[in-house]
mmCIF file of N, CA and C and ligand atoms in Angstrom:
data_model
loop_
_atom_site.group_PDB
_atom_site.id
_atom_site.type_symbol
_atom_site.label_atom_id
_atom_site.label_comp_id
_atom_site.label_asym_id
_atom_site.label_seq_id
_atom_site.Cartn_x
_atom_site.Cartn_y
_atom_site.Cartn_z
ATOM 1 N N MET Q 25 7.482 -36.929 73.646
ATOM 2 C CA MET Q 25 7.287 -38.183 72.940
ATOM 3 C C MET Q 25 8.502 -39.088 73.139
ATOM 4 N N GLY Q 26 8.280 -40.368 73.259
ATOM 5 C CA GLY Q 26 9.394 -41.286 73.482
ATOM 6 C C GLY Q 26 10.180 -41.548 72.208
ATOM 7 N N MET Q 27 11.361 -42.085 72.371
ATOM 8 C CA MET Q 27 12.191 -42.434 71.203
ATOM 9 C C MET Q 27 11.717 -43.729 70.589
ATOM 10 N N LYS Q 28 11.858 -43.838 69.263
ATOM 11 C CA LYS Q 28 11.559 -45.092 68.580
ATOM 12 C C LYS Q 28 12.872 -45.814 68.305
ATOM 13 N N MET Q 29 12.835 -47.127 68.410
ATOM 14 C CA MET Q 29 14.062 -47.870 68.144
ATOM 15 C C MET Q 29 14.376 -47.818 66.642
ATOM 16 N N PRO Q 30 15.587 -47.322 66.266
ATOM 17 C CA PRO Q 30 15.936 -47.287 64.845
ATOM 18 C C PRO Q 30 16.103 -48.701 64.299
ATOM 19 N N GLN Q 31 15.749 -48.885 63.028
ATOM 20 C CA GLN Q 31 15.931 -50.194 62.399
ATOM 21 C C GLN Q 31 17.301 -50.291 61.750
ATOM 22 N N VAL Q 32 17.833 -51.479 61.685
ATOM 23 C CA VAL Q 32 19.027 -51.751 60.889
ATOM 24 C C VAL Q 32 18.533 -52.033 59.466
ATOM 25 N N LYS Q 33 18.622 -51.013 58.619
ATOM 26 C CA LYS Q 33 18.087 -51.115 57.247
ATOM 27 C C LYS Q 33 19.199 -51.566 56.317
ATOM 28 N N GLY Q 34 19.584 -52.815 56.467
ATOM 29 C CA GLY Q 34 20.580 -53.381 55.585
ATOM 30 C C GLY Q 34 21.922 -53.568 56.262
ATOM 31 N N CYS Q 35 22.464 -54.775 56.088
ATOM 32 C CA CYS Q 35 23.798 -55.087 56.604
ATOM 33 C C CYS Q 35 24.501 -55.948 55.557
ATOM 34 N N SER Q 36 25.688 -55.518 55.165
ATOM 35 C CA SER Q 36 26.418 -56.239 54.116
ATOM 36 C C SER Q 36 27.426 -57.233 54.689
ATOM 37 N N VAL Q 37 27.400 -57.447 55.998
ATOM 38 C CA VAL Q 37 28.348 -58.377 56.622
ATOM 39 C C VAL Q 37 27.721 -59.775 56.594
ATOM 40 N N ASP Q 38 27.819 -60.407 55.426
ATOM 41 C CA ASP Q 38 27.074 -61.642 55.172
ATOM 42 C C ASP Q 38 27.535 -62.825 56.020
ATOM 43 N N ASN Q 39 28.764 -62.784 56.532
ATOM 44 C CA ASN Q 39 29.232 -63.927 57.317
ATOM 45 C C ASN Q 39 28.818 -63.855 58.794
ATOM 46 N N CYS Q 40 28.095 -62.817 59.177
ATOM 47 C CA CYS Q 40 27.588 -62.764 60.566
ATOM 48 C C CYS Q 40 26.455 -63.771 60.720
ATOM 49 N N ALA Q 41 26.380 -64.418 61.881
ATOM 50 C CA ALA Q 41 25.364 -65.451 62.133
ATOM 51 C C ALA Q 41 23.940 -64.899 62.058
ATOM 52 N N TYR Q 42 23.752 -63.615 62.267
ATOM 53 C CA TYR Q 42 22.403 -63.024 62.240
ATOM 54 C C TYR Q 42 22.008 -62.516 60.855
ATOM 55 N N ASN Q 43 22.939 -62.580 59.893
ATOM 56 C CA ASN Q 43 22.675 -62.004 58.565
ATOM 57 C C ASN Q 43 22.100 -63.056 57.624
ATOM 58 N N THR Q 44 20.956 -62.764 57.053
ATOM 59 C CA THR Q 44 20.386 -63.569 55.974
ATOM 60 C C THR Q 44 19.911 -62.614 54.894
ATOM 61 N N GLN Q 45 20.451 -62.764 53.694
ATOM 62 C CA GLN Q 45 20.094 -61.933 52.542
ATOM 63 C C GLN Q 45 20.210 -60.435 52.841
ATOM 64 N N HIS Q 46 21.312 -60.053 53.440
ATOM 65 C CA HIS Q 46 21.681 -58.654 53.718
ATOM 66 C C HIS Q 46 20.778 -57.963 54.741
ATOM 67 N N ASP Q 47 20.046 -58.742 55.505
ATOM 68 C CA ASP Q 47 19.281 -58.157 56.612
ATOM 69 C C ASP Q 47 19.728 -58.783 57.925
ATOM 70 N N CYS Q 48 19.662 -57.979 58.979
ATOM 71 C CA CYS Q 48 20.025 -58.461 60.326
ATOM 72 C C CYS Q 48 18.771 -58.980 61.022
ATOM 73 N N HIS Q 49 18.829 -60.228 61.494
ATOM 74 C CA HIS Q 49 17.658 -60.846 62.119
ATOM 75 C C HIS Q 49 17.823 -61.069 63.623
ATOM 76 N N ALA Q 50 18.817 -60.410 64.234
ATOM 77 C CA ALA Q 50 18.816 -60.337 65.695
ATOM 78 C C ALA Q 50 17.613 -59.459 66.087
ATOM 79 N N MET Q 51 17.076 -59.605 67.275
ATOM 80 C CA MET Q 51 15.968 -58.727 67.682
ATOM 81 C C MET Q 51 16.464 -57.291 67.847
ATOM 82 N N ALA Q 52 17.663 -57.155 68.375
ATOM 83 C CA ALA Q 52 18.271 -55.829 68.528
ATOM 84 C C ALA Q 52 19.782 -56.004 68.552
ATOM 85 N N VAL Q 53 20.497 -54.973 68.118
ATOM 86 C CA VAL Q 53 21.956 -54.999 68.151
ATOM 87 C C VAL Q 53 22.464 -53.889 69.070
ATOM 88 N N THR Q 54 23.674 -54.092 69.536
ATOM 89 C CA THR Q 54 24.383 -53.050 70.282
ATOM 90 C C THR Q 54 25.530 -52.558 69.409
ATOM 91 N N ILE Q 55 25.620 -51.251 69.269
ATOM 92 C CA ILE Q 55 26.692 -50.633 68.473
ATOM 93 C C ILE Q 55 27.669 -49.949 69.414
ATOM 94 N N GLY Q 56 28.951 -50.022 69.035
ATOM 95 C CA GLY Q 56 29.934 -49.183 69.719
ATOM 96 C C GLY Q 56 30.736 -49.892 70.776
ATOM 97 N N GLU Q 57 32.012 -50.069 70.465
ATOM 98 C CA GLU Q 57 32.915 -50.573 71.486
ATOM 99 C C GLU Q 57 33.271 -49.422 72.414
ATOM 100 N N PRO Q 58 33.620 -49.719 73.641
ATOM 101 C CA PRO Q 58 34.129 -48.648 74.487
ATOM 102 C C PRO Q 58 35.312 -48.004 73.781
ATOM 103 N N GLY Q 59 35.408 -46.700 73.767
ATOM 104 C CA GLY Q 59 36.491 -46.030 73.066
ATOM 105 C C GLY Q 59 36.027 -45.319 71.823
ATOM 106 N N GLY Q 60 34.747 -45.388 71.527
ATOM 107 C CA GLY Q 60 34.210 -44.532 70.487
ATOM 108 C C GLY Q 60 34.158 -45.114 69.099
ATOM 109 N N ASP Q 61 34.547 -46.368 68.903
ATOM 110 C CA ASP Q 61 34.468 -46.950 67.573
ATOM 111 C C ASP Q 61 33.067 -47.505 67.339
ATOM 112 N N PRO Q 62 32.416 -47.114 66.228
ATOM 113 C CA PRO Q 62 31.034 -47.557 66.036
ATOM 114 C C PRO Q 62 30.922 -48.983 65.485
ATOM 115 N N ALA Q 63 31.586 -49.942 66.099
ATOM 116 C CA ALA Q 63 31.517 -51.330 65.642
ATOM 117 C C ALA Q 63 30.215 -51.978 66.095
ATOM 118 N N CYS Q 64 29.756 -52.963 65.332
ATOM 119 C CA CYS Q 64 28.585 -53.739 65.762
ATOM 120 C C CYS Q 64 29.059 -54.793 66.757
ATOM 121 N N ASP Q 65 28.669 -54.633 68.012
ATOM 122 C CA ASP Q 65 29.101 -55.567 69.059
ATOM 123 C C ASP Q 65 28.328 -56.875 69.012
ATOM 124 N N THR Q 66 27.259 -56.941 68.230
ATOM 125 C CA THR Q 66 26.431 -58.151 68.171
ATOM 126 C C THR Q 66 26.977 -59.144 67.149
ATOM 127 N N TYR Q 67 27.823 -58.674 66.260
ATOM 128 C CA TYR Q 67 28.408 -59.535 65.211
ATOM 129 C C TYR Q 67 29.121 -60.734 65.810
ATOM 130 N N PHE Q 68 28.827 -61.910 65.290
ATOM 131 C CA PHE Q 68 29.669 -63.076 65.545
ATOM 132 C C PHE Q 68 29.456 -64.108 64.447
ATOM 133 N N GLU Q 69 30.418 -65.004 64.319
ATOM 134 C CA GLU Q 69 30.320 -66.047 63.299
ATOM 135 C C GLU Q 69 29.942 -67.348 63.965
ATOM 136 N N ALA Q 70 29.099 -68.161 63.283
ATOM 137 C CA ALA Q 70 28.686 -69.453 63.823
ATOM 138 C C ALA Q 70 28.453 -70.410 62.662
ATOM 139 N N ALA Q 71 28.347 -71.696 62.977
ATOM 140 C CA ALA Q 71 28.202 -72.726 61.938
ATOM 141 C C ALA Q 71 26.890 -72.552 61.171
ATOM 142 N N ARG Q 72 25.862 -72.068 61.835
ATOM 143 C CA ARG Q 72 24.602 -71.836 61.117
ATOM 144 C C ARG Q 72 24.079 -70.445 61.458
ATOM 145 N N HIS Q 73 23.254 -69.917 60.545
ATOM 146 C CA HIS Q 73 22.701 -68.586 60.741
ATOM 147 C C HIS Q 73 21.418 -68.667 61.559
ATOM 148 N N GLY Q 74 21.144 -67.615 62.348
ATOM 149 C CA GLY Q 74 19.989 -67.647 63.231
ATOM 150 C C GLY Q 74 19.324 -66.289 63.344
ATOM 151 N N GLY Q 75 18.643 -66.086 64.456
ATOM 152 C CA GLY Q 75 17.852 -64.877 64.658
ATOM 153 C C GLY Q 75 16.391 -65.177 64.378
ATOM 154 N N VAL Q 76 15.592 -64.123 64.271
ATOM 155 C CA VAL Q 76 14.148 -64.246 64.035
ATOM 156 C C VAL Q 76 13.905 -63.827 62.591
ATOM 157 N N MET Q 77 13.585 -64.797 61.722
ATOM 158 C CA MET Q 77 13.583 -64.533 60.270
ATOM 159 C C MET Q 77 12.558 -63.493 59.836
ATOM 160 N N ASP Q 78 11.432 -63.363 60.536
ATOM 161 C CA ASP Q 78 10.448 -62.363 60.095
ATOM 162 C C ASP Q 78 10.622 -61.028 60.822
ATOM 163 N N MET Q 79 11.769 -60.841 61.468
ATOM 164 C CA MET Q 79 12.059 -59.557 62.117
ATOM 165 C C MET Q 79 13.333 -58.950 61.548
ATOM 166 N N THR Q 80 13.384 -57.630 61.534
ATOM 167 C CA THR Q 80 14.614 -56.903 61.215
ATOM 168 C C THR Q 80 15.085 -56.239 62.493
ATOM 169 N N ALA Q 81 16.371 -56.297 62.747
ATOM 170 C CA ALA Q 81 16.903 -55.815 64.023
ATOM 171 C C ALA Q 81 16.691 -54.319 64.228
ATOM 172 N N GLY Q 82 16.542 -53.938 65.479
ATOM 173 C CA GLY Q 82 16.599 -52.546 65.880
ATOM 174 C C GLY Q 82 17.932 -52.278 66.567
ATOM 175 N N VAL Q 83 18.236 -50.995 66.791
ATOM 176 C CA VAL Q 83 19.441 -50.624 67.540
ATOM 177 C C VAL Q 83 19.023 -50.484 68.999
ATOM 178 N N GLY Q 84 19.324 -51.491 69.798
ATOM 179 C CA GLY Q 84 18.904 -51.493 71.198
ATOM 180 C C GLY Q 84 19.722 -50.559 72.053
ATOM 181 N N ALA Q 85 20.985 -50.358 71.672
ATOM 182 C CA ALA Q 85 21.878 -49.507 72.461
ATOM 183 C C ALA Q 85 23.056 -49.113 71.598
ATOM 184 N N CYS Q 86 23.616 -47.937 71.878
ATOM 185 C CA CYS Q 86 24.816 -47.498 71.162
ATOM 186 C C CYS Q 86 25.743 -46.786 72.129
ATOM 187 N N LYS Q 87 26.974 -47.269 72.204
ATOM 188 C CA LYS Q 87 27.964 -46.717 73.136
ATOM 189 C C LYS Q 87 28.840 -45.644 72.502
ATOM 190 N N THR Q 88 28.564 -45.312 71.207
ATOM 191 C CA THR Q 88 29.403 -44.344 70.496
ATOM 192 C C THR Q 88 28.901 -42.933 70.778
ATOM 193 N N ALA Q 89 29.304 -42.401 71.908
ATOM 194 C CA ALA Q 89 28.762 -41.126 72.394
ATOM 195 C C ALA Q 89 29.182 -39.940 71.544
ATOM 196 N N ASP Q 90 30.241 -40.064 70.730
ATOM 197 C CA ASP Q 90 30.665 -38.917 69.921
ATOM 198 C C ASP Q 90 29.940 -38.849 68.569
ATOM 199 N N CYS Q 91 28.935 -39.701 68.345
ATOM 200 C CA CYS Q 91 28.136 -39.621 67.116
ATOM 201 C C CYS Q 91 27.028 -38.584 67.308
ATOM 202 N N SER Q 92 26.766 -37.809 66.248
ATOM 203 C CA SER Q 92 25.756 -36.749 66.379
ATOM 204 C C SER Q 92 24.342 -37.318 66.566
ATOM 205 N N PHE Q 93 24.133 -38.576 66.242
ATOM 206 C CA PHE Q 93 22.811 -39.195 66.460
ATOM 207 C C PHE Q 93 22.666 -39.780 67.871
ATOM 208 N N ASN Q 94 23.750 -39.778 68.642
ATOM 209 C CA ASN Q 94 23.714 -40.443 69.952
ATOM 210 C C ASN Q 94 23.175 -39.514 71.032
ATOM 211 N N LYS Q 95 22.129 -39.968 71.720
ATOM 212 C CA LYS Q 95 21.545 -39.191 72.826
ATOM 213 C C LYS Q 95 21.511 -40.095 74.047
ATOM 214 N N ASP Q 96 22.346 -39.778 75.019
ATOM 215 C CA ASP Q 96 22.386 -40.556 76.265
ATOM 216 C C ASP Q 96 22.601 -42.045 75.996
ATOM 217 N N TYR Q 97 23.494 -42.355 75.078
ATOM 218 C CA TYR Q 97 23.890 -43.736 74.738
ATOM 219 C C TYR Q 97 22.790 -44.528 74.040
ATOM 220 N N GLU Q 98 21.874 -43.810 73.400
ATOM 221 C CA GLU Q 98 20.881 -44.427 72.520
ATOM 222 C C GLU Q 98 20.957 -43.728 71.167
ATOM 223 N N CYS Q 99 20.529 -44.443 70.115
ATOM 224 C CA CYS Q 99 20.608 -43.904 68.749
ATOM 225 C C CYS Q 99 19.298 -43.216 68.387
ATOM 226 N N SER Q 100 19.386 -41.974 67.879
ATOM 227 C CA SER Q 100 18.184 -41.235 67.490
ATOM 228 C C SER Q 100 18.025 -41.150 65.970
ATOM 229 N N ALA Q 101 18.871 -41.849 65.204
ATOM 230 C CA ALA Q 101 18.693 -41.865 63.745
ATOM 231 C C ALA Q 101 17.403 -42.626 63.417
ATOM 232 N N SER Q 102 16.826 -42.364 62.227
ATOM 233 C CA SER Q 102 15.607 -43.101 61.880
ATOM 234 C C SER Q 102 15.938 -44.547 61.528
ATOM 235 N N SER Q 103 17.107 -44.781 60.981
ATOM 236 C CA SER Q 103 17.578 -46.132 60.690
ATOM 237 C C SER Q 103 19.088 -46.063 60.510
ATOM 238 N N ILE Q 104 19.728 -47.221 60.531
ATOM 239 C CA ILE Q 104 21.174 -47.262 60.273
ATOM 240 C C ILE Q 104 21.478 -48.348 59.253
ATOM 241 N N LYS Q 105 22.680 -48.263 58.684
ATOM 242 C CA LYS Q 105 23.212 -49.333 57.847
ATOM 243 C C LYS Q 105 24.503 -49.828 58.490
ATOM 244 N N VAL Q 106 24.748 -51.127 58.328
ATOM 245 C CA VAL Q 106 25.970 -51.732 58.866
ATOM 246 C C VAL Q 106 26.744 -52.375 57.716
ATOM 247 N N GLY Q 107 28.055 -52.234 57.760
ATOM 248 C CA GLY Q 107 28.910 -52.841 56.741
ATOM 249 C C GLY Q 107 30.355 -52.832 57.211
ATOM 250 N N MET Q 108 31.226 -53.435 56.416
ATOM 251 C CA MET Q 108 32.637 -53.505 56.794
ATOM 252 C C MET Q 108 33.321 -52.152 56.589
ATOM 253 N N LYS Q 109 34.061 -51.721 57.586
ATOM 254 C CA LYS Q 109 34.870 -50.502 57.505
ATOM 255 C C LYS Q 109 36.064 -50.704 58.431
ATOM 256 N N HIS Q 110 37.239 -50.351 57.969
ATOM 257 C CA HIS Q 110 38.463 -50.580 58.755
ATOM 258 C C HIS Q 110 38.548 -52.038 59.229
ATOM 259 N N ASN Q 111 38.191 -52.964 58.352
ATOM 260 C CA ASN Q 111 38.279 -54.407 58.642
ATOM 261 C C ASN Q 111 37.423 -54.873 59.804
ATOM 262 N N GLN Q 112 36.315 -54.183 60.058
ATOM 263 C CA GLN Q 112 35.388 -54.663 61.084
ATOM 264 C C GLN Q 112 33.969 -54.235 60.710
ATOM 265 N N PRO Q 113 32.941 -54.924 61.242
ATOM 266 C CA PRO Q 113 31.565 -54.518 60.979
ATOM 267 C C PRO Q 113 31.267 -53.229 61.734
ATOM 268 N N ASP Q 114 30.944 -52.168 61.007
ATOM 269 C CA ASP Q 114 30.746 -50.846 61.606
ATOM 270 C C ASP Q 114 29.361 -50.293 61.283
ATOM 271 N N CYS Q 115 28.880 -49.379 62.104
ATOM 272 C CA CYS Q 115 27.706 -48.580 61.766
ATOM 273 C C CYS Q 115 28.130 -47.563 60.709
ATOM 274 N N LEU Q 116 27.576 -47.671 59.505
ATOM 275 C CA LEU Q 116 27.962 -46.769 58.408
ATOM 276 C C LEU Q 116 27.219 -45.436 58.484
ATOM 277 N N THR Q 117 26.255 -45.321 59.384
ATOM 278 C CA THR Q 117 25.474 -44.084 59.548
ATOM 279 C C THR Q 117 26.147 -43.131 60.535
ATOM 280 N N TYR Q 118 27.195 -43.596 61.202
ATOM 281 C CA TYR Q 118 27.950 -42.798 62.179
ATOM 282 C C TYR Q 118 28.347 -41.435 61.601
ATOM 283 N N GLN Q 119 28.071 -40.383 62.343
ATOM 284 C CA GLN Q 119 28.468 -39.011 61.979
ATOM 285 C C GLN Q 119 29.163 -38.405 63.181
ATOM 286 N N PRO Q 120 30.465 -38.149 63.092
ATOM 287 C CA PRO Q 120 31.140 -37.523 64.226
ATOM 288 C C PRO Q 120 30.528 -36.155 64.520
ATOM 289 N N ARG Q 121 30.442 -35.815 65.785
ATOM 290 C CA ARG Q 121 29.878 -34.494 66.174
ATOM 291 C C ARG Q 121 30.760 -33.369 65.676
HETATM 292 S S1 SF4 G 20 24.138 -43.619 63.849
HETATM 293 FE FE1 SF4 G 20 25.500 -43.032 65.539
HETATM 294 S S2 SF4 G 20 24.246 -43.233 67.431
HETATM 295 FE FE2 SF4 G 20 23.218 -44.406 65.763
HETATM 296 S S3 SF4 G 20 24.004 -46.537 65.995
HETATM 297 FE FE3 SF4 G 20 25.303 -45.472 64.459
HETATM 298 S S4 SF4 G 20 27.060 -44.685 65.693
HETATM 299 FE FE4 SF4 G 20 25.394 -45.159 67.146
#
């Protein structure tokens, strides 16, 4: 059976351009900077908020290979949460192997 794209079930980074009412409205996000930090690479700030309002983002890709949910650079969790950690927007569902 194929993998299903996990949903971003809540994001508390309200100043991100894709965030409206604690939900991410990008079509998909990429998690993980090179080097193993589970940061949200899709985060950015802009003068107005955007994305697709009737959609909630999925995790399109994840570069955090040392997470126990990571399989071949994709996320196998059923959903993730994103929020501030160590002064950056991070995947809060990250579990080190
Ligand atoms: S749970 Fe793990 S594999 Fe999934 S997006 Fe977060 S860091 Fe990546």
